[in-house]
XYZ file of C-alpha atoms in Angstrom:
277
model
C -147.846 -211.404 44.741
C -147.752 -214.890 46.505
C -143.828 -215.036 43.950
C -142.613 -211.843 46.561
C -144.364 -213.205 49.084
C -142.657 -216.245 49.341
C -139.045 -214.308 48.280
C -139.748 -212.338 51.434
C -141.023 -215.500 53.818
C -137.747 -217.797 52.734
C -135.261 -215.001 53.146
C -137.183 -214.351 56.765
C -136.090 -218.354 56.947
C -132.495 -217.657 56.360
C -132.059 -214.797 58.568
C -133.692 -216.391 61.218
C -130.839 -219.230 61.361
C -128.795 -216.926 60.886
C -127.276 -218.023 57.701
C -125.851 -215.784 54.924
C -126.433 -216.535 50.949
C -123.075 -217.573 50.126
C -123.308 -220.418 53.544
C -126.891 -221.215 52.019
C -125.386 -222.089 49.005
C -122.240 -224.058 49.964
C -124.261 -226.312 52.109
C -127.376 -226.569 49.254
C -124.262 -226.827 46.466
C -125.735 -224.434 44.653
C -124.912 -220.969 42.901
C -125.254 -217.793 45.432
C -127.262 -215.891 42.426
C -129.634 -219.001 42.647
C -130.444 -218.129 45.892
C -130.406 -214.200 44.622
C -133.175 -214.499 42.446
C -135.669 -217.087 44.800
C -134.711 -214.088 47.077
C -135.646 -211.125 44.991
C -138.633 -213.684 43.514
C -137.136 -213.364 40.008
C -136.979 -217.700 40.290
C -139.083 -220.296 42.313
C -137.768 -223.014 43.973
C -138.981 -226.113 42.167
C -140.583 -228.445 44.923
C -137.668 -231.167 46.039
C -135.110 -227.257 45.871
C -138.016 -226.052 48.010
C -137.701 -229.215 50.641
C -134.208 -228.649 49.935
C -134.599 -224.911 51.633
C -136.411 -225.472 54.325
C -134.803 -228.554 56.054
C -132.344 -226.699 55.981
C -134.124 -223.627 58.083
C -135.702 -226.465 60.546
C -138.505 -225.697 59.081
C -141.537 -227.756 59.907
C -145.204 -228.840 61.326
C -147.333 -226.251 60.505
C -144.976 -223.554 58.908
C -143.572 -225.455 56.461
C -147.216 -226.641 54.708
C -148.011 -223.038 54.520
C -144.320 -222.373 52.390
C -144.749 -225.508 50.524
C -148.654 -224.639 49.574
C -147.630 -221.008 48.938
C -144.891 -222.322 46.594
C -147.185 -224.142 44.476
C -149.528 -221.385 44.186
C -146.844 -219.208 43.223
C -146.007 -221.713 40.495
C -149.693 -221.161 38.803
C -149.194 -219.139 35.707
C -150.328 -215.115 36.362
C -151.591 -213.741 32.480
C -148.266 -212.474 31.388
C -146.505 -215.423 30.652
C -148.130 -215.775 27.848
C -146.004 -213.251 26.603
C -142.656 -214.605 27.852
C -141.315 -214.609 24.442
C -140.776 -210.767 24.887
C -141.108 -210.118 28.009
C -137.792 -209.849 29.660
C -138.058 -211.476 33.678
C -138.162 -208.256 35.726
C -141.002 -206.768 33.698
C -143.028 -210.240 34.283
C -142.039 -209.540 38.086
C -142.859 -205.977 38.110
C -146.826 -206.975 36.334
C -147.402 -209.980 38.870
C -146.340 -206.589 42.457
C -148.752 -203.791 39.579
C -151.314 -207.085 39.935
C -151.460 -206.336 43.425
C -150.553 -203.306 44.227
C -153.717 -201.044 46.403
C -152.487 -197.863 45.303
C -149.864 -196.820 42.326
C -147.860 -193.798 42.935
C -146.574 -192.486 39.378
C -144.724 -189.600 38.673
C -143.982 -189.861 34.461
C -142.140 -187.268 32.759
C -141.667 -187.639 29.313
C -145.059 -189.806 28.509
C -148.774 -190.343 30.064
C -147.612 -193.534 32.423
C -148.597 -197.250 30.790
C -151.757 -197.776 32.398
C -153.205 -194.787 30.814
C -152.472 -195.060 27.260
C -154.383 -195.356 24.447
C -153.636 -198.753 21.705
C -152.624 -195.702 19.355
C -150.687 -193.911 21.485
C -149.224 -197.630 23.086
C -148.630 -198.626 20.000
C -146.638 -195.125 19.001
C -144.019 -195.346 21.743
C -143.338 -198.855 21.397
C -142.687 -198.392 18.328
C -140.568 -195.524 18.543
C -138.655 -196.668 22.200
C -134.844 -197.763 22.662
C -135.128 -201.735 21.475
C -135.942 -202.119 17.560
C -138.320 -204.480 17.311
C -140.046 -206.263 14.350
C -143.741 -205.427 13.865
C -144.956 -208.769 15.859
C -142.607 -207.372 18.645
C -144.247 -203.782 18.501
C -147.936 -205.991 18.495
C -147.190 -207.763 21.310
C -145.537 -205.623 23.530
C -149.064 -203.273 22.734
C -150.847 -205.820 23.726
C -149.804 -206.222 27.289
C -149.877 -202.387 27.562
C -153.733 -203.051 27.357
C -153.852 -206.067 29.413
C -151.800 -204.825 32.473
C -154.909 -201.633 32.500
C -157.300 -204.281 33.143
C -156.192 -204.140 36.519
C -157.865 -200.139 36.266
C -161.142 -202.292 35.500
C -161.541 -204.675 38.784
C -164.455 -203.859 41.698
C -161.133 -203.952 44.029
C -158.622 -202.387 41.494
C -155.935 -200.136 42.964
C -155.919 -196.394 43.533
C -153.999 -194.018 40.889
C -152.297 -191.387 41.831
C -150.015 -189.753 38.698
C -147.676 -186.748 38.099
C -146.769 -185.996 35.057
C -144.327 -183.226 33.457
C -146.321 -180.935 31.467
C -143.990 -182.371 28.193
C -145.422 -185.603 28.633
C -149.071 -183.617 27.310
C -147.405 -181.531 24.253
C -144.951 -184.232 22.995
C -147.370 -185.287 20.431
C -146.518 -189.064 20.146
C -147.475 -190.553 16.651
C -149.570 -187.750 15.177
C -151.851 -184.847 16.375
C -154.940 -186.849 16.372
C -152.941 -189.680 18.056
C -152.220 -187.226 20.916
C -155.868 -185.474 21.252
C -157.109 -188.607 21.744
C -154.760 -189.519 23.700
C -154.937 -186.142 26.122
C -159.414 -187.425 26.095
C -158.806 -190.759 27.550
C -156.672 -189.233 30.595
C -158.969 -186.065 31.068
C -162.513 -190.027 30.978
C -159.636 -191.900 32.784
C -159.868 -189.122 35.534
C -163.511 -188.860 35.776
C -164.235 -192.850 36.358
C -162.425 -192.368 40.380
C -159.588 -193.393 41.950
C -157.895 -192.094 39.538
C -155.609 -189.125 40.263
C -153.810 -186.320 37.407
C -151.310 -183.922 37.996
C -149.220 -181.793 35.491
C -146.559 -180.114 36.695
C -146.633 -176.910 33.859
C -142.995 -176.029 32.883
C -143.617 -172.148 33.912
C -142.268 -175.304 37.602
C -138.843 -175.171 36.331
C -136.649 -177.376 38.005
C -138.985 -179.923 40.070
C -138.503 -183.352 42.020
C -138.933 -185.546 39.426
C -136.338 -184.615 36.834
C -134.170 -187.200 37.991
C -136.400 -189.195 35.643
C -139.919 -191.098 36.402
C -140.545 -193.687 38.957
C -143.400 -195.920 40.469
C -144.447 -196.164 43.814
C -146.194 -199.396 44.871
C -148.093 -199.485 48.247
C -149.618 -203.749 49.405
C -152.469 -203.563 51.444
C -151.020 -206.892 53.554
C -148.559 -204.670 56.275
C -146.100 -207.877 55.308
C -145.639 -206.673 51.670
C -143.450 -203.920 52.535
C -143.923 -201.072 49.520
C -142.090 -200.967 46.499
C -140.368 -198.780 44.561
C -139.906 -199.067 40.045
C -137.468 -197.405 38.021
C -137.229 -198.291 35.230
C -133.351 -198.456 33.261
C -131.753 -198.748 29.788
C -129.436 -200.927 31.942
C -131.992 -202.637 33.945
C -135.074 -202.812 35.726
C -134.508 -201.082 39.836
C -136.523 -202.628 42.705
C -136.154 -200.679 45.241
C -137.510 -202.644 48.764
C -135.209 -200.584 51.466
C -137.048 -198.293 53.861
C -134.245 -195.326 52.997
C -135.605 -195.767 49.447
C -138.808 -195.687 50.272
C -138.837 -192.827 52.276
C -136.405 -190.716 49.650
C -138.876 -191.594 46.753
C -142.244 -191.081 48.892
C -140.701 -187.895 49.224
C -139.703 -187.199 46.246
C -143.454 -187.490 44.786
C -144.981 -185.214 47.780
C -142.760 -182.871 46.978
C -144.079 -183.232 42.689
C -147.721 -183.739 44.541
C -146.404 -180.193 45.598
C -144.985 -178.429 42.587
C -147.350 -179.368 40.472
C -151.064 -178.030 39.916
C -154.060 -178.603 41.483
C -155.807 -182.195 39.810
C -158.196 -179.494 38.628
C -155.677 -177.160 37.251
C -154.228 -180.057 35.237
C -157.946 -181.380 33.650
C -157.751 -177.903 32.399
C -154.648 -178.332 31.449
C -154.883 -181.228 29.428
C -158.129 -179.879 28.223
C -156.772 -176.786 26.912
C -153.819 -179.087 25.050
C -155.812 -180.919 23.625
C -158.746 -177.705 21.794
C -154.860 -176.494 20.755
C -153.229 -179.841 19.274
C -152.440 -178.849 15.685
């Protein structure tokens, strides 16, 4: 979160000067891609680079000290840094955002959301995914997914609202036994509080999520705009423009309206677990 706040504030500083990324890159003799990575939170400026940016933007006094301190704090490693051998940088960004979110709205079309997966289900999902992974890599990715779930055990845990297609409930991942365990775990999560689950039944037909899964992350600080995260094979997308946020928020509202009520969704999942072959 600190990395994202730093990226936003440095972008605001640049905008205040009226300089484009290309102009900043030219004056500092950096590449434009370096400015882009800093302003999107994908990389952090080193102390010398930070000073050069602030000098160019004319930032002085308490504001300068604040940004230098923010950059210092942002460089403190999060738990996910120890998994950099398997995690791509864009996914590190997502974990950082997820960790700081106040509310998470997740639609999944074919799988149980990662924050609610059991170890066995997560391992089977990762093993059967698009990437060809070694046994050790599968275990490392599984560890990451399970460690992400610790945010739901915090006292200040985020509010989680998930909408899943019935396909995610009916598709047998791993084995019937693993799937039954996963469905029971999903039910237990909804009983723990601050987690709401809704299922879109097959009978609903086409719906607002047929284009794919997505996550909306909301933050308590008004200075942190909401983010939409979309995972694709071609790369992860982070959408922060207000128009994009509005489009996905409307889509999620339509999905909630199409889905069964939380109570009826629980009944559907219970029935699926009881009848899992």
